Short mmCIF file of C-alpha atoms and ligand atoms in Angstrom, two decimals:
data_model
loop_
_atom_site.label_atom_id
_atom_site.label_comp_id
_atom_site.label_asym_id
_atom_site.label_seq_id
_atom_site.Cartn_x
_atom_site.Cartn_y
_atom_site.Cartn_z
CA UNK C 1 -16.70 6.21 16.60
CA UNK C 2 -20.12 7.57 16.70
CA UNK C 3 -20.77 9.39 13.62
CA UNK C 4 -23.00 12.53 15.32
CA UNK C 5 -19.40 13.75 17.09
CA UNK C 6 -17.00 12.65 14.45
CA UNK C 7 -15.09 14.33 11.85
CA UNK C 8 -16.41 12.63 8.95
CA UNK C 9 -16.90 15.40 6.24
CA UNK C 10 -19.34 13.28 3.70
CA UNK C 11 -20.49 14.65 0.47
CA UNK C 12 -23.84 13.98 -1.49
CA UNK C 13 -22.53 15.73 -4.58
CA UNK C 14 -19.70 14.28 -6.71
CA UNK C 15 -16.53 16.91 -6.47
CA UNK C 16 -15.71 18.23 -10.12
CA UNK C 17 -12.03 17.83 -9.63
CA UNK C 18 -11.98 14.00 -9.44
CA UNK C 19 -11.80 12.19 -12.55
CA UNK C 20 -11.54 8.85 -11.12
CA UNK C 21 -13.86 6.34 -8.76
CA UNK C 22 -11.16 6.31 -5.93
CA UNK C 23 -10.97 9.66 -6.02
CA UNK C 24 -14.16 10.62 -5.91
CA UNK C 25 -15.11 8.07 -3.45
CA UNK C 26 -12.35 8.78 -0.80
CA UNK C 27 -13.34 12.68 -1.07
CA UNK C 28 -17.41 12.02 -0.96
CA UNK C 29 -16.52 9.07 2.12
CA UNK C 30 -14.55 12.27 3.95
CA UNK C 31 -11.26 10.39 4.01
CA UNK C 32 -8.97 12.65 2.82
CA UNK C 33 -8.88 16.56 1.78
CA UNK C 34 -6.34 18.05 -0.97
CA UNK C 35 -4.79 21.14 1.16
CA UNK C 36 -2.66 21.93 -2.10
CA UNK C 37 -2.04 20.33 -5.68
CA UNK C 38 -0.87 17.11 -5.23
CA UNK C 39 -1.00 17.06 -1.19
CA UNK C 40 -3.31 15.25 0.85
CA UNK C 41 -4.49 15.39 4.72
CA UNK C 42 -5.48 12.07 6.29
CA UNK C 43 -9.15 12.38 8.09
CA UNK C 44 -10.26 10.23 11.05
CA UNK C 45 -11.67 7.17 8.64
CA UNK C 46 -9.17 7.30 5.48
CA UNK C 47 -6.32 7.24 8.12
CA UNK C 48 -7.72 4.20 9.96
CA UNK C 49 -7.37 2.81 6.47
CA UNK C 50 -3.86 4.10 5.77
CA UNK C 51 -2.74 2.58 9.20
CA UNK C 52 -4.57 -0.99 8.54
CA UNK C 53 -2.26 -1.14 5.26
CA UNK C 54 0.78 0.47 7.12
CA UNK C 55 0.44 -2.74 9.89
CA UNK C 56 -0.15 -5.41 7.13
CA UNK C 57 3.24 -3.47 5.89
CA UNK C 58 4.96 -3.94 9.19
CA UNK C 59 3.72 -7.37 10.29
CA UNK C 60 5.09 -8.75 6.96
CA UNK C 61 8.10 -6.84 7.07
CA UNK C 62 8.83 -8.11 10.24
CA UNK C 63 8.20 -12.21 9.24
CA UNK C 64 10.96 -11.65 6.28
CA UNK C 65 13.45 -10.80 8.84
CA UNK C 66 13.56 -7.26 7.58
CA UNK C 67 14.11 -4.17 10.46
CA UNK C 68 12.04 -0.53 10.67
CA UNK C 69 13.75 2.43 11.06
CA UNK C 70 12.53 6.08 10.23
CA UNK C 71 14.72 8.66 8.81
CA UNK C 72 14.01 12.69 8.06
CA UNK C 73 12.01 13.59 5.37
CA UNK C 74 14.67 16.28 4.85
CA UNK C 75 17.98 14.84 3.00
CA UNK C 76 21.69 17.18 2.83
CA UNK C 77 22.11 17.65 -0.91
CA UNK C 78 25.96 16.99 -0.31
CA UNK C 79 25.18 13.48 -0.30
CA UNK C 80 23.14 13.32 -3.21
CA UNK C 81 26.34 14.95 -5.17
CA UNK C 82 28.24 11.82 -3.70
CA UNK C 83 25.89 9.83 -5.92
CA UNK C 84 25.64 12.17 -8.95
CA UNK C 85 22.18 12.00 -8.57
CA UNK C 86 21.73 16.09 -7.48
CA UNK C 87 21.63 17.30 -11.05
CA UNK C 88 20.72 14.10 -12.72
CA UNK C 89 17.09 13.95 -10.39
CA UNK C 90 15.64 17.07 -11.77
CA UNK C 91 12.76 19.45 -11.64
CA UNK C 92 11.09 16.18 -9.84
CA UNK C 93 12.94 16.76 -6.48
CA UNK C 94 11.71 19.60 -4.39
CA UNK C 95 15.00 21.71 -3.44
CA UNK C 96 15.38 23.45 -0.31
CA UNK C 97 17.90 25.90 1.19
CA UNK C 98 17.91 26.76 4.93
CA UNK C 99 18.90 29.35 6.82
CA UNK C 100 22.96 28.82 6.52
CA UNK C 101 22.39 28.80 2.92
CA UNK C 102 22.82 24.45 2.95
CA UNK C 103 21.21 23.39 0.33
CA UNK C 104 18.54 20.12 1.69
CA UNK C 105 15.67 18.31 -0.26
CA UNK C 106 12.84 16.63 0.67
CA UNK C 107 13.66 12.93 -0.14
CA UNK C 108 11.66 11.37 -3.25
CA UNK C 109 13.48 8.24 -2.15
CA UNK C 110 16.40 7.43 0.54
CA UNK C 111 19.02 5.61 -1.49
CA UNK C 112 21.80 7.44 -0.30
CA UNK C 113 20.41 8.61 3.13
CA UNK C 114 20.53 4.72 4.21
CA UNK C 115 23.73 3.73 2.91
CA UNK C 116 25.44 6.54 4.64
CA UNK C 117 24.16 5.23 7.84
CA UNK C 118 25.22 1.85 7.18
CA UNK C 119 28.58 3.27 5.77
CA UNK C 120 29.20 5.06 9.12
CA UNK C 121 28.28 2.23 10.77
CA UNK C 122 28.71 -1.37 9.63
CA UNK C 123 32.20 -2.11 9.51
CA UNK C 124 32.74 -5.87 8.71
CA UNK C 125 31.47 -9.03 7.02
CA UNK C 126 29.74 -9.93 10.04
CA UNK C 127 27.67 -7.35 10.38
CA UNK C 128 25.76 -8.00 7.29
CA UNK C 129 23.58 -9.33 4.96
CA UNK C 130 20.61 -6.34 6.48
CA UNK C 131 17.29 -5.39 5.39
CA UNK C 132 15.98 -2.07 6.41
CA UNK C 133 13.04 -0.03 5.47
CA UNK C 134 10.77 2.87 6.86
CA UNK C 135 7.15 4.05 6.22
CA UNK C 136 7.65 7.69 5.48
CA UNK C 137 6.45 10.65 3.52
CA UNK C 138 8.19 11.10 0.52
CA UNK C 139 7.67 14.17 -1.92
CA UNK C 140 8.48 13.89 -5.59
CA UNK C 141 6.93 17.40 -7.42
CA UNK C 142 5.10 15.80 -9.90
CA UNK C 143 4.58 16.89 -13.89
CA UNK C 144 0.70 16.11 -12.77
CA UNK C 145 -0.24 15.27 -9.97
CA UNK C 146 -3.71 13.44 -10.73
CA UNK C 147 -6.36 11.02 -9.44
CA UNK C 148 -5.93 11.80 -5.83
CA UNK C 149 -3.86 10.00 -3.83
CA UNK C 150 -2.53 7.88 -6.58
CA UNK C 151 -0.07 10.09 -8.16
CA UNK C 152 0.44 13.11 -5.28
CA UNK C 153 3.75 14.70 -4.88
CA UNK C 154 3.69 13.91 -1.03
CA UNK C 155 2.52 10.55 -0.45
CA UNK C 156 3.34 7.84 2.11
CA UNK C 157 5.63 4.71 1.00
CA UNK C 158 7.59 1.79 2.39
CA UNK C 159 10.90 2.25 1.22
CA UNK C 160 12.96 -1.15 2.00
CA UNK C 161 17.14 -1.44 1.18
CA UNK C 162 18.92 -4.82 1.35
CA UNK C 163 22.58 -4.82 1.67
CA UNK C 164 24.84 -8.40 1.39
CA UNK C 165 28.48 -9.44 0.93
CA UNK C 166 28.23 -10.74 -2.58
CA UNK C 167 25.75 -11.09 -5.65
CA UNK C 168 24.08 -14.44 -3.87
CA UNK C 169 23.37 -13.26 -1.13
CA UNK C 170 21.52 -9.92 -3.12
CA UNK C 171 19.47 -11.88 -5.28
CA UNK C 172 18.19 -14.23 -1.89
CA UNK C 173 17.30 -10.48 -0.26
CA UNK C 174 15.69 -9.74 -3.54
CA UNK C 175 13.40 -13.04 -3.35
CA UNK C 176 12.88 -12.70 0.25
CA UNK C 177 11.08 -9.08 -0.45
CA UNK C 178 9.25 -10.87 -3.34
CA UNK C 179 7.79 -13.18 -1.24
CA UNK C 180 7.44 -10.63 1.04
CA UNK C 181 5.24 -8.62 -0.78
CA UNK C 182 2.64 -11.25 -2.42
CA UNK C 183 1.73 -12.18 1.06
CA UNK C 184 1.35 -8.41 1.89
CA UNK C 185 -0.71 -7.90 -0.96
CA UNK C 186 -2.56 -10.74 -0.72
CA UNK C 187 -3.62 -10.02 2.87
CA UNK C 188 -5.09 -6.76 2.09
CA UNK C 189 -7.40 -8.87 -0.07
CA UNK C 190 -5.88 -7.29 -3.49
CA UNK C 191 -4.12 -9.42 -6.32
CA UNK C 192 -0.78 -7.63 -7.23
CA UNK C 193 1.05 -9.17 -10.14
CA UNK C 194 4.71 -9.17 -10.12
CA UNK C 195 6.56 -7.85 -13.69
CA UNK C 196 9.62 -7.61 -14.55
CA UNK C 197 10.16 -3.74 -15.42
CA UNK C 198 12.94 -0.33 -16.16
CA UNK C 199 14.69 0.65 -13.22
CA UNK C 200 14.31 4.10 -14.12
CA UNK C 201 16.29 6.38 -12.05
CA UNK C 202 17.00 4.38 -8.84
CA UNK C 203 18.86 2.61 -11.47
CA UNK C 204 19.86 -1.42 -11.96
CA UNK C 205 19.44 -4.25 -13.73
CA UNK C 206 17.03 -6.45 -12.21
CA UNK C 207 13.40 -5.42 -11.27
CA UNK C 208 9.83 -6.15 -11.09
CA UNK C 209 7.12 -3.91 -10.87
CA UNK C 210 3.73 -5.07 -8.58
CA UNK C 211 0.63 -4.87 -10.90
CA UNK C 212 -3.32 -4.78 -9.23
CA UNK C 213 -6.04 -4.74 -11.94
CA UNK C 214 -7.82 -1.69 -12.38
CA UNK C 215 -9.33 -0.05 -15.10
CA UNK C 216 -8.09 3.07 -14.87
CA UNK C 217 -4.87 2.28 -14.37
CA UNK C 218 -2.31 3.78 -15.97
CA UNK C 219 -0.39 1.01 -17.91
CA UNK C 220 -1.61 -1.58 -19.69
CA UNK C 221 -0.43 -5.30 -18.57
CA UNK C 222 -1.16 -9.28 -19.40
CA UNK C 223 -0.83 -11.79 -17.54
CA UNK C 224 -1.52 -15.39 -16.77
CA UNK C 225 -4.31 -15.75 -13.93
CA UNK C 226 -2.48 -18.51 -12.19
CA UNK C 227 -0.45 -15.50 -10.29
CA UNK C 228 -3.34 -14.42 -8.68
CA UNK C 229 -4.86 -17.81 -8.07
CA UNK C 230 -1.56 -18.67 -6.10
CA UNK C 231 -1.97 -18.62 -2.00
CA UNK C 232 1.26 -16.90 -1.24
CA UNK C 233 -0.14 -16.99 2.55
CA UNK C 234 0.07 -20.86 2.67
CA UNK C 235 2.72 -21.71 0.54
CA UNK C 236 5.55 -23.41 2.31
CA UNK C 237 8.66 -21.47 0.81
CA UNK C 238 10.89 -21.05 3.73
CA UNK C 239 12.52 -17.02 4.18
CA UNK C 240 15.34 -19.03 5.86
CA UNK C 241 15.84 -21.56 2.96
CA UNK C 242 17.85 -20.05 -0.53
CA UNK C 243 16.90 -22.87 -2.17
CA UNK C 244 13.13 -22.51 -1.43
CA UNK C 245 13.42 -19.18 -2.86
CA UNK C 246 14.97 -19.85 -5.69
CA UNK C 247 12.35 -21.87 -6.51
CA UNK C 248 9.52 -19.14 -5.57
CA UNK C 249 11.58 -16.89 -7.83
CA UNK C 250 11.61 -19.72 -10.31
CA UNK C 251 7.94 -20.50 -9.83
CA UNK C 252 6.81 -16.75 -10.25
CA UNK C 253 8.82 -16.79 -13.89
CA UNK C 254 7.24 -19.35 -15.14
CA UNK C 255 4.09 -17.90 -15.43
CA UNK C 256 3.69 -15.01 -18.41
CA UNK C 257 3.17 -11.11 -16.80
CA UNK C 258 4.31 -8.22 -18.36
CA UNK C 259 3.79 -4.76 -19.07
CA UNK C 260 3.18 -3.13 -22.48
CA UNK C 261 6.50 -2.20 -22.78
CA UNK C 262 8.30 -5.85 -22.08
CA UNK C 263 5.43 -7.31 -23.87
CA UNK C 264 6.25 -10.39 -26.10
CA UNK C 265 3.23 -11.51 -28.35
CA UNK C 266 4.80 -14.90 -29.08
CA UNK C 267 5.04 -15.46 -25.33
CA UNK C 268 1.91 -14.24 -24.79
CA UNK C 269 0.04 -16.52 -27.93
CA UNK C 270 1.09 -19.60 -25.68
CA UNK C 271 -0.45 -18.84 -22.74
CA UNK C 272 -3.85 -20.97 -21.97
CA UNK C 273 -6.75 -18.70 -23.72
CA UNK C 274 -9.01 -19.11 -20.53
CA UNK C 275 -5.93 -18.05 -18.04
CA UNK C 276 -5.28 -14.71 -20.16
CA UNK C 277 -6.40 -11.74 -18.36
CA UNK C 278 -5.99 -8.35 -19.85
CA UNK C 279 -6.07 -4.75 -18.96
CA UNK C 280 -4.97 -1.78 -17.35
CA UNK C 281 -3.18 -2.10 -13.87
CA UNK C 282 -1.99 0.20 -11.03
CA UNK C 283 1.47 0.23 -9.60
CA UNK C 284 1.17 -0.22 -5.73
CA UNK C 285 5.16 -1.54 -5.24
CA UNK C 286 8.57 -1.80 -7.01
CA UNK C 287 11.77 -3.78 -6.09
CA UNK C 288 14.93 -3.15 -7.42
CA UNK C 289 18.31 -4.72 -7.42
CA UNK C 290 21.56 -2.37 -8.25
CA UNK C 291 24.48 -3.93 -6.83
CA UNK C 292 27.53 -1.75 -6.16
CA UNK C 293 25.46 1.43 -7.60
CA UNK C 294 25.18 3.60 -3.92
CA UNK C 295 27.68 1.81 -2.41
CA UNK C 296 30.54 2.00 -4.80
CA UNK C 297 29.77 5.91 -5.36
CA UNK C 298 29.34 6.85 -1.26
CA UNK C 299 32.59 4.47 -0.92
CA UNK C 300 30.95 1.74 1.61
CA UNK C 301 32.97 -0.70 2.40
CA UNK C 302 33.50 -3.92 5.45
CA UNK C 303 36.47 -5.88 6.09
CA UNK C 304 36.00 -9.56 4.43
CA UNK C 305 37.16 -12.59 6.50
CA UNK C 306 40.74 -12.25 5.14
CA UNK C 307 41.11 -8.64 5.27
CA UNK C 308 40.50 -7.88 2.06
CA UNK C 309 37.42 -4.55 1.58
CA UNK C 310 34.42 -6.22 0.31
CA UNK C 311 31.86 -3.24 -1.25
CA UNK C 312 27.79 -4.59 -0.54
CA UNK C 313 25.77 -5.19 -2.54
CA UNK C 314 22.07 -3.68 -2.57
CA UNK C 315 18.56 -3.87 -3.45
CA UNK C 316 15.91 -1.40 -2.82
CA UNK C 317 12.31 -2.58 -2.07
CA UNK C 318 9.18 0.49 -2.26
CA UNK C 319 5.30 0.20 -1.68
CA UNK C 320 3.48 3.03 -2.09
CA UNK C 321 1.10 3.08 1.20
CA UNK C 322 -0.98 5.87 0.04
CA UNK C 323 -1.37 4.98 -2.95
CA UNK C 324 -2.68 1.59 -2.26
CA UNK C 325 -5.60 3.07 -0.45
CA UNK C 326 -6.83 4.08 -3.53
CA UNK C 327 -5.71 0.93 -5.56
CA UNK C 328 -8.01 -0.79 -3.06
CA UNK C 329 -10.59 0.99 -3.98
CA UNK C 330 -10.66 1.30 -7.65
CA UNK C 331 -10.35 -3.00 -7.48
CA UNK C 332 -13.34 -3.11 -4.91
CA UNK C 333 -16.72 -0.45 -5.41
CA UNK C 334 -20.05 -0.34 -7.14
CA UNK C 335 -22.13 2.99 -7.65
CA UNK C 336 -23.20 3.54 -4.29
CA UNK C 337 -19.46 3.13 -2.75
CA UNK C 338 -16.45 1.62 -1.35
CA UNK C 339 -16.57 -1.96 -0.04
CA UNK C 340 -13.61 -2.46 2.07
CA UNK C 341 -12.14 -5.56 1.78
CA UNK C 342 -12.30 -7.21 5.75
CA UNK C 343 -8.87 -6.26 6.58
CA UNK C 344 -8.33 -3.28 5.59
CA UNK C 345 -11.68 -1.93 6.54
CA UNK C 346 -11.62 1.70 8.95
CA UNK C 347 -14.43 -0.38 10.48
CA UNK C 348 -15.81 -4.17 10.52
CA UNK C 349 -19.28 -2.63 10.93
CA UNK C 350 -21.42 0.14 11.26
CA UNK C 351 -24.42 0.16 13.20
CA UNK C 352 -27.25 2.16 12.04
CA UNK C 353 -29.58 3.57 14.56
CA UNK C 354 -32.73 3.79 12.50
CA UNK C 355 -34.56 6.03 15.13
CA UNK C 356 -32.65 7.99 17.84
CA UNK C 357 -34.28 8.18 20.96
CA UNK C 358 -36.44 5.40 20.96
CA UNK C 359 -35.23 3.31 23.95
CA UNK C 360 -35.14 0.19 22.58
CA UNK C 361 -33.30 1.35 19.37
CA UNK C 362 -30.98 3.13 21.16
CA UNK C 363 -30.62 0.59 24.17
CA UNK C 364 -29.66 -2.18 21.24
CA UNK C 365 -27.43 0.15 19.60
CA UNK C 366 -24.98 0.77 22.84
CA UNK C 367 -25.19 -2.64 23.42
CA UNK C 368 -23.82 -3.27 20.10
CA UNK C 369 -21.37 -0.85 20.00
CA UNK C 370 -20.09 -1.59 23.49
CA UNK C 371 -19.03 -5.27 21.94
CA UNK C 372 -16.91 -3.78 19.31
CA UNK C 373 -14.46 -1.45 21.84
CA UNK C 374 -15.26 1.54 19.81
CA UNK C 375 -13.94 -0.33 16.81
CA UNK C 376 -17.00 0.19 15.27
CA UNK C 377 -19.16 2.87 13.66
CA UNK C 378 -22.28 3.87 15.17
CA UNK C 379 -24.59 6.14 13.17
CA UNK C 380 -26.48 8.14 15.89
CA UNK C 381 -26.99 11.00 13.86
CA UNK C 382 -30.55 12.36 13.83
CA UNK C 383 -31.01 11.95 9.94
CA UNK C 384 -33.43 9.72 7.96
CA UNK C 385 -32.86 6.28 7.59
CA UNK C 386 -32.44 6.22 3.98
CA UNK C 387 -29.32 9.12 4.41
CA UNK C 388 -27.67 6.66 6.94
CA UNK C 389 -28.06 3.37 4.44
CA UNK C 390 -26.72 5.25 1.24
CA UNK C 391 -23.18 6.98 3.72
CA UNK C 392 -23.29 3.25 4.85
CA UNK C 393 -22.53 1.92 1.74
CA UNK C 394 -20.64 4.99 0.65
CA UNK C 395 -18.16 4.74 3.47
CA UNK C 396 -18.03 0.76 3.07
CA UNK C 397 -17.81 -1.01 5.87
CA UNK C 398 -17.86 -4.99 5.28
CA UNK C 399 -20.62 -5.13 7.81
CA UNK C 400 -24.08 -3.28 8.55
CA UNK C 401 -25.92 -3.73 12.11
CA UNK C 402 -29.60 -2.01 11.22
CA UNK C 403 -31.10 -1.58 14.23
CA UNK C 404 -35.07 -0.44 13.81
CA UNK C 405 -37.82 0.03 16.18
CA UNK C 406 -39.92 -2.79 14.81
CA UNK C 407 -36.86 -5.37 15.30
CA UNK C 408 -35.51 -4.01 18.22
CA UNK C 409 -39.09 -4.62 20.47
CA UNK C 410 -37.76 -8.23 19.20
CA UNK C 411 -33.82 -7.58 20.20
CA UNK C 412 -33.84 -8.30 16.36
CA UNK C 413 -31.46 -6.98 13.78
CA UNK C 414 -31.01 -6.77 10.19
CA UNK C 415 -27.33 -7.84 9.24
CA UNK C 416 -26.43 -6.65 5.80
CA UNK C 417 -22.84 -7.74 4.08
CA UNK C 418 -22.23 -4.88 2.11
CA UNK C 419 -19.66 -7.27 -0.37
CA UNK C 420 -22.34 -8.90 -1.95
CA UNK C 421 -25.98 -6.74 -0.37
CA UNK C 422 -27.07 -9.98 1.36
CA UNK C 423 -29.06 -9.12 4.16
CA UNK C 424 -30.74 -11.31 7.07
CA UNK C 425 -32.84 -10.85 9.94
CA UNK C 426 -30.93 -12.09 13.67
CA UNK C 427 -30.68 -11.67 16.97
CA UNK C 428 -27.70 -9.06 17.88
CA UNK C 429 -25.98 -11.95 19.30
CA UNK C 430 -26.33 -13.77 16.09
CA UNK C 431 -25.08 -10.62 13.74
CA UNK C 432 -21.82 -10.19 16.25
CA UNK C 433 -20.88 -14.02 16.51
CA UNK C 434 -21.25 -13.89 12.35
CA UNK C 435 -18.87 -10.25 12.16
CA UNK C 436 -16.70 -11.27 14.79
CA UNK C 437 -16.07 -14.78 13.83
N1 LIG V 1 13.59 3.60 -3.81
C1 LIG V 1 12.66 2.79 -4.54
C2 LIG V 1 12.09 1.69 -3.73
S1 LIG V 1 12.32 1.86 -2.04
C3 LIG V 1 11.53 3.66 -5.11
O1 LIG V 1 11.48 4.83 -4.88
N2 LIG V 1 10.67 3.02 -5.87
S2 LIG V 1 9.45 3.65 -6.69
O2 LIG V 1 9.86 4.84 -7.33
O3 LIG V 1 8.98 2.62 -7.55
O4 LIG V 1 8.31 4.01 -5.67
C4 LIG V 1 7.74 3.00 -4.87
C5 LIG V 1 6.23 3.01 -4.93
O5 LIG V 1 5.74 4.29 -4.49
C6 LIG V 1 5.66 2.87 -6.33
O6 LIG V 1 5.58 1.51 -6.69
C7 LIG V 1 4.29 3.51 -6.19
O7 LIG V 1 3.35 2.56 -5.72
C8 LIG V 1 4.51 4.57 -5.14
N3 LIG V 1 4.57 5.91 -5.76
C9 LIG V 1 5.53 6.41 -6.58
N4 LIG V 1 5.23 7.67 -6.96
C10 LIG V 1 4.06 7.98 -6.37
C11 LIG V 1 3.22 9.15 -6.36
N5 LIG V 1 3.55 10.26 -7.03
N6 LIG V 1 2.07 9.13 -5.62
C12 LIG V 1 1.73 8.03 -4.92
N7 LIG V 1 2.49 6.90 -4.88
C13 LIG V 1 3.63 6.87 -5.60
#
């Protein structure tokens, strides 16, 4: 992308409105822009970011055995009386009525719009167990809608349902997404902390809410640091294997987390003193098991092996996408900006042209820039070099090319790592082999 043709609407001053970093810093970095309380439009660089977490998402998704599908943002409200959730949902769901006077909604969550599909469709014991999800907007019409994309009312999220023959087979779809989602989490280069938590309306009786440390979350949680010392990425807990599951499951338990409300000071008091950690945390995903909750009340049923109507049982698994963009952030700034952890990063580098126009600076520059595919982000706007360092480490970018006349007589660059400032002086060859590697 080069920056002098792109739409990348930065800002020097810090917008009123935003009360938080993330906020501020995904507004001042041009990422997104608020088009009405609560709603959000995606610019070029914040939705590079949303799709890097949206792939993690899918890649993941895809190793647990689980399938994508997408379904309408726009739900019948006939099936949402088949639940009893119409009335029960509230002023939270945003009701609709079209033309033929039918009343819709646009879905806070898809419960019922899934197991009608599988109701229509899956007919017998063989068909299942199945693990669906989607990555769609959902709109829920918030009390307050505050600190930017972390509490909208349209926002993007991975909704996941699970759906076996018995309570076994459930809990193993339950464990699976557990799994699941540490190595999600982790590869985006953010700790989340499972904790067991309320169901709340989706409803159920088993349920853990995924924690990331931040200090303005909004609840406060404790935990033992082992959880986010654990490499989910290389453990060797098998999808395929219940038992290895179980024992993830059983693993995960033994280690103290919880939010204020479950907290249990006794619990807590036993925990190593140097492995307590303390503080406020975001929520960036929930899983849920019901059982027979949807599937009882929309009557979904398969033929068992002797004949006999076996009702499935069901989990539902969410991560909120959009929100996590910001969760990223609030875990990983300073005062001058964002630094994107590697791979989630709208860019692995930007290359700063220090002085457009001078052939050797700009010669260097294309050279650079050609290596990356236009995967990179090359600052070729005719501004002062101290502008382009301080939108550099606004916008974040793990990696800075700084390309200057008095280097580039040399074919020298300055490589700066904008993680920890650490800045050397290379060949371009050198600073690509080291951001490529
Ligand atoms: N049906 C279940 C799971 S598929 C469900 O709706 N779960 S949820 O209510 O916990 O939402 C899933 C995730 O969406 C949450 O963990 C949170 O990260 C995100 N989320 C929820 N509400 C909002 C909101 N108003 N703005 C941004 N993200 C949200």
């Amino acid at each position: 992308m080069r920056l002098s043709r792109s739409f990348v609407p930065t800002l020097k001053e810090t917008p009123a409105e935003a009360q938080i970093a993330s906020h501020r810093l995904m507004l001042r970095a041009g990422l997104i822009r608020q088009t009405a309380s609560g709603i959000y439009a995606w610019l070029p660089v914040g939705l590079r970011v949303l799709n890097n977490i949206a792939t993690i998402v899918r890649q993941e998704q895809a190793v647990a055995g689980a399938q994508e599908v997408l379904m309408p943002t726009l739900q019948t409200a006939d099936l949402w009386r088949e639940s009893g959730r119409y009335d029960a949902y509230g002023p939270e769901m945003l009701r609709i009525r079209d033309r033929h006077e039918r009343d819709l909604l646009y879905g806070p969550t898809n419960e019922e719009v899934i197991t009608d599909l599988a109701r229509n469709a899956i007919k017998s014991y063989r068909e299942l167990p199945q693990i669906l999800y989607q990555i769609q907007l959902k709109f829920r019409d918030e009390m307050r809608p505050r600190f930017g994309v972390m509490r909208g009312r349209e926002f993007l999220m991975k909704d996941g349902y699970s759906f076996d023959l018995d309570y076994a087979g459930a809990v193993n779809s339950y464990r699976r997404m557990m799994l699941c989602y540490m190595r999600t989490f982790q590869r985006m280069g953010v700790r989340a902390i499972p904790m067991v938590a309320d169901t709340g309306p989706i409803g159920g009786d088993l349920s853990h809410e995924f924690i990331v440390l931040a200090p303005t979350g909004e609840s406060q949680v404790y935990y033992d640091s082992t959880l986010e010392e654990m490499d989910y990425l290389k453990s060797d807990f098998s999808y395929e294997s219940p038992a290895d599951l179980a024992a993830f499951h059983e693993l995960i338990n033994t280690y103290y987390a919880a939010t204020e409300e479950k907290h249990d000071d006794t619990r807590w008091a036993s925990v190593e003193p140097a492995r307590r950690r303390e503080g406020r945390g975001i929520e960036v995903g929930q899983i849920f098991y019901f059982g027979r909750k949807y599937s009882e009340a929309l009557k979904f049923a398969v033929a068992g092996p002797d004949g006999k109507t076996i009702t499935p049982e069901m989990g539902s698994y969410g991560i909120g996408v959009s929100r996590l963009v910001g969760a990223i952030i609030e875990a990983s700034h300073d005062e001058a900006g964002i630094k994107w952890p590697k791979a989630v990063a709208p860019f692995p580098a930007a290359i700063l042209n220090l002085r457009v126009g001078d052939e050797r600076c700009d010669r260097l520059c294309e050279t650079a820039y050609a290596a990356f595919a236009g995967n990179a982000l090359l600052d070729d706007r005719d501004e002062r070099a101290g502008a382009k360092f301080a939108d550099a480490d606004l916008m974040g970018h793990p990696w800075q090319i700084i390309v200057g006349p008095r280097g580039a007589a040399n074919g020298m660059v300055e490589l700066k790592r904008r993680a920890d400032g650490a800045r050397s002086e290379l060949s371009l060859e050198n600073a690509l082999a080291q951001i490529l590697e």
